[in-house]
Structures are given as C-alpha cells and as structure tokens.
Coordinates of C-alpha atoms in Angstrom, one line a residue:
X1 CA 141.2 -81.3 -74.6
X2 CA 142.3 -78.7 -71.7
X3 CA 141.6 -80.1 -68.3
X4 CA 141.6 -77.6 -65.3
X5 CA 142.1 -79.0 -62.1
X6 CA 141.3 -77.8 -58.9
X7 CA 144.3 -79.9 -57.1
X8 CA 146.6 -77.6 -59.0
X9 CA 149.5 -76.7 -56.4
X10 CA 150.0 -73.1 -57.9
X11 CA 147.2 -70.8 -57.9
X12 CA 146.4 -68.2 -60.8
X13 CA 148.1 -65.2 -60.9
X14 CA 146.3 -62.2 -59.7
X15 CA 145.3 -60.0 -62.6
X16 CA 147.3 -57.0 -63.3
X17 CA 146.4 -53.9 -61.7
X18 CA 146.6 -51.0 -63.6
X19 CA 146.6 -47.4 -62.0
X20 CA 144.7 -44.6 -64.0
X21 CA 143.6 -42.5 -61.3
X22 CA 146.6 -40.2 -62.0
X23 CA 145.9 -40.7 -65.7
X24 CA 142.1 -39.8 -65.7
X25 CA 142.5 -36.9 -63.0
X26 CA 144.8 -35.0 -65.2
X27 CA 142.4 -35.7 -68.6
X28 CA 139.4 -34.7 -66.5
X29 CA 140.9 -31.4 -64.7
X30 CA 142.4 -30.5 -68.3
X31 CA 138.8 -31.0 -69.8
X32 CA 137.7 -29.1 -67.1
X33 CA 139.6 -26.0 -67.0
X34 CA 138.9 -26.1 -71.0
X35 CA 135.3 -26.1 -70.2
X36 CA 135.5 -23.5 -67.4
X37 CA 137.4 -20.9 -69.7
X38 CA 134.6 -21.7 -72.6
X39 CA 131.9 -21.3 -70.0
X40 CA 133.2 -18.2 -68.1
X41 CA 132.0 -15.3 -70.6
X42 CA 128.9 -17.0 -71.7
X43 CA 128.1 -17.0 -67.6
X44 CA 129.3 -13.1 -67.3
X45 CA 127.0 -12.7 -70.0
X46 CA 124.1 -14.5 -68.5
X47 CA 124.6 -12.9 -65.3
X48 CA 125.0 -9.3 -66.4
X49 CA 122.0 -9.6 -68.5
X50 CA 119.9 -10.8 -66.0
X51 CA 121.2 -8.2 -63.5
X52 CA 119.9 -5.4 -65.8
X53 CA 117.0 -7.0 -67.2
X54 CA 113.6 -5.4 -66.8
X55 CA 111.8 -8.6 -66.1
X56 CA 110.6 -8.6 -62.9
X57 CA 112.2 -11.3 -60.5
X58 CA 114.5 -12.6 -63.1
X59 CA 117.8 -11.0 -61.5
X60 CA 117.3 -12.7 -58.3
X61 CA 118.0 -15.8 -60.2
X62 CA 121.5 -14.8 -60.1
X63 CA 121.8 -12.6 -57.2
X64 CA 124.7 -13.2 -55.0
X65 CA 123.5 -13.3 -51.8
X66 CA 120.2 -15.9 -52.2
X67 CA 120.4 -19.4 -51.3
X68 CA 120.0 -22.1 -53.6
X69 CA 116.3 -22.7 -52.7
X70 CA 115.4 -19.0 -52.9
X71 CA 117.2 -18.7 -56.4
X72 CA 115.1 -22.2 -57.4
X73 CA 112.3 -20.7 -56.4
X74 CA 112.1 -17.5 -58.0
X75 CA 113.3 -19.1 -61.3
X76 CA 110.3 -21.4 -61.3
X77 CA 108.1 -18.3 -60.4
X78 CA 109.6 -16.7 -63.3
X79 CA 109.0 -19.7 -65.9
X80 CA 105.5 -19.9 -64.6
X81 CA 104.6 -16.5 -65.4
X82 CA 106.7 -16.6 -68.6
X83 CA 104.6 -19.8 -69.9
X84 CA 101.3 -18.3 -69.0
X85 CA 102.2 -14.7 -70.4
X86 CA 103.0 -16.5 -73.9
X87 CA 100.0 -18.7 -73.5
X88 CA 97.8 -15.9 -72.7
X89 CA 99.4 -14.0 -75.7
X90 CA 98.8 -17.1 -78.4
X91 CA 95.1 -17.5 -77.0
X92 CA 94.9 -13.8 -77.8
X93 CA 96.5 -14.3 -81.3
X94 CA 94.1 -17.4 -81.9
X95 CA 91.2 -15.2 -80.8
X96 CA 91.9 -12.2 -83.0
X97 CA 92.1 -14.3 -86.3
X98 CA 89.3 -16.7 -85.4
X99 CA 86.6 -14.7 -84.1
X100 CA 85.5 -11.7 -85.6
X101 CA 85.0 -8.0 -84.1
X102 CA 82.4 -6.0 -85.2
X103 CA 82.2 -2.5 -84.1
X104 CA 79.2 0.0 -84.6
X105 CA 79.6 3.6 -84.4
X106 CA 76.7 6.0 -84.0
X107 CA 76.7 8.5 -86.9
X108 CA 73.8 11.0 -85.4
X109 CA 76.8 12.7 -83.4
X110 CA 74.7 15.9 -84.0
X111 CA 72.0 15.3 -81.8
X112 CA 73.7 13.4 -79.0
X113 CA 72.7 15.3 -75.5
X114 CA 76.0 15.5 -73.6
X115 CA 75.8 16.7 -70.4
X116 CA 79.1 18.9 -69.0
X117 CA 80.5 17.6 -65.4
X118 CA 80.0 19.8 -62.6
X119 CA 82.7 22.4 -61.6
X120 CA 83.4 23.0 -57.8
X121 CA 85.4 25.9 -56.7
X122 CA 86.9 25.7 -53.0
X123 CA 88.7 28.6 -52.2
X124 CA 91.5 29.1 -49.8
X125 CA 90.3 31.0 -47.1
X126 CA 87.5 29.5 -44.8
X127 CA 84.2 30.8 -45.1
X128 CA 82.7 33.1 -42.1
X129 CA 80.9 30.9 -40.1
X130 CA 78.2 34.1 -39.3
X131 CA 77.6 34.1 -42.9
X132 CA 77.5 30.7 -43.9
X133 CA 74.8 29.9 -40.9
X134 CA 72.7 32.9 -42.1
X135 CA 72.6 31.9 -45.7
X136 CA 71.3 28.4 -44.4
X137 CA 68.5 29.9 -42.6

C-alpha cells in the first residue's frame, strides 16, 4: 500500500510547462491566411453583386461609408421586405390554386351605350375681353 505523508521533506516538483503559444499562433495564422485567400474572391463577388443589384437597399449593406449599425439596419430591412414579399407571393399562388375566379362577359356589346368623352380646345391666343363680356350678356 502506498502512503503519502504530508510531512515529507521534499515537495513535489511543479508540473512541466509547455509553451504552446508560438505553435498555436503559427497554426492559427496559417489557417487564417488560407481562409482569407479562399474568402477574398467570394467576398469580392458578393460586394460586386450587391453594388450592382437593382433591389432597392441591398447596395447599402456593403457600402463602404456606412457604419456597422447602418449596415445592420439596411440588412434587416432588406431581409424583412424579402420575407414578406415571398410570403405574399406564396399566399397569392395558394389563393390562385384553391379559390376559383369566374369571369363573366357580356356578349351583347352591340347595344352598349358608350358616351364619348368631351373635348376642350384651349387656344394659345388670349380671348378678347370685350367680345367675351358681350357673349356673356
């Protein structure tokens, strides 16, 4: 049986310390540079697409002069508007498939009484006031 006594004269040696900071930093920096090289063309494509997009407000998500808060607000507004646009579109498609629409046309168009719109002619020359007053009387 092994006994550990608290009265031993020699203390236990401290555990060995291993300096992993240099090793970890070099691995992290290698992975970071690889990731940066991989993401650069993707980021450039997304920024170019958003800048040239015709969807209103999407270019402000990547605009360089805006703060993070303004970009987040634009991103949330664009996301919310896209969500509701898709939702309304899907509701319209569902209504089209489930609710029938009946159009009834009148076939006796020969008897329709269609009045023509009135025509007003405004001459470029002003009216003669004396003739106008005589006409009114």
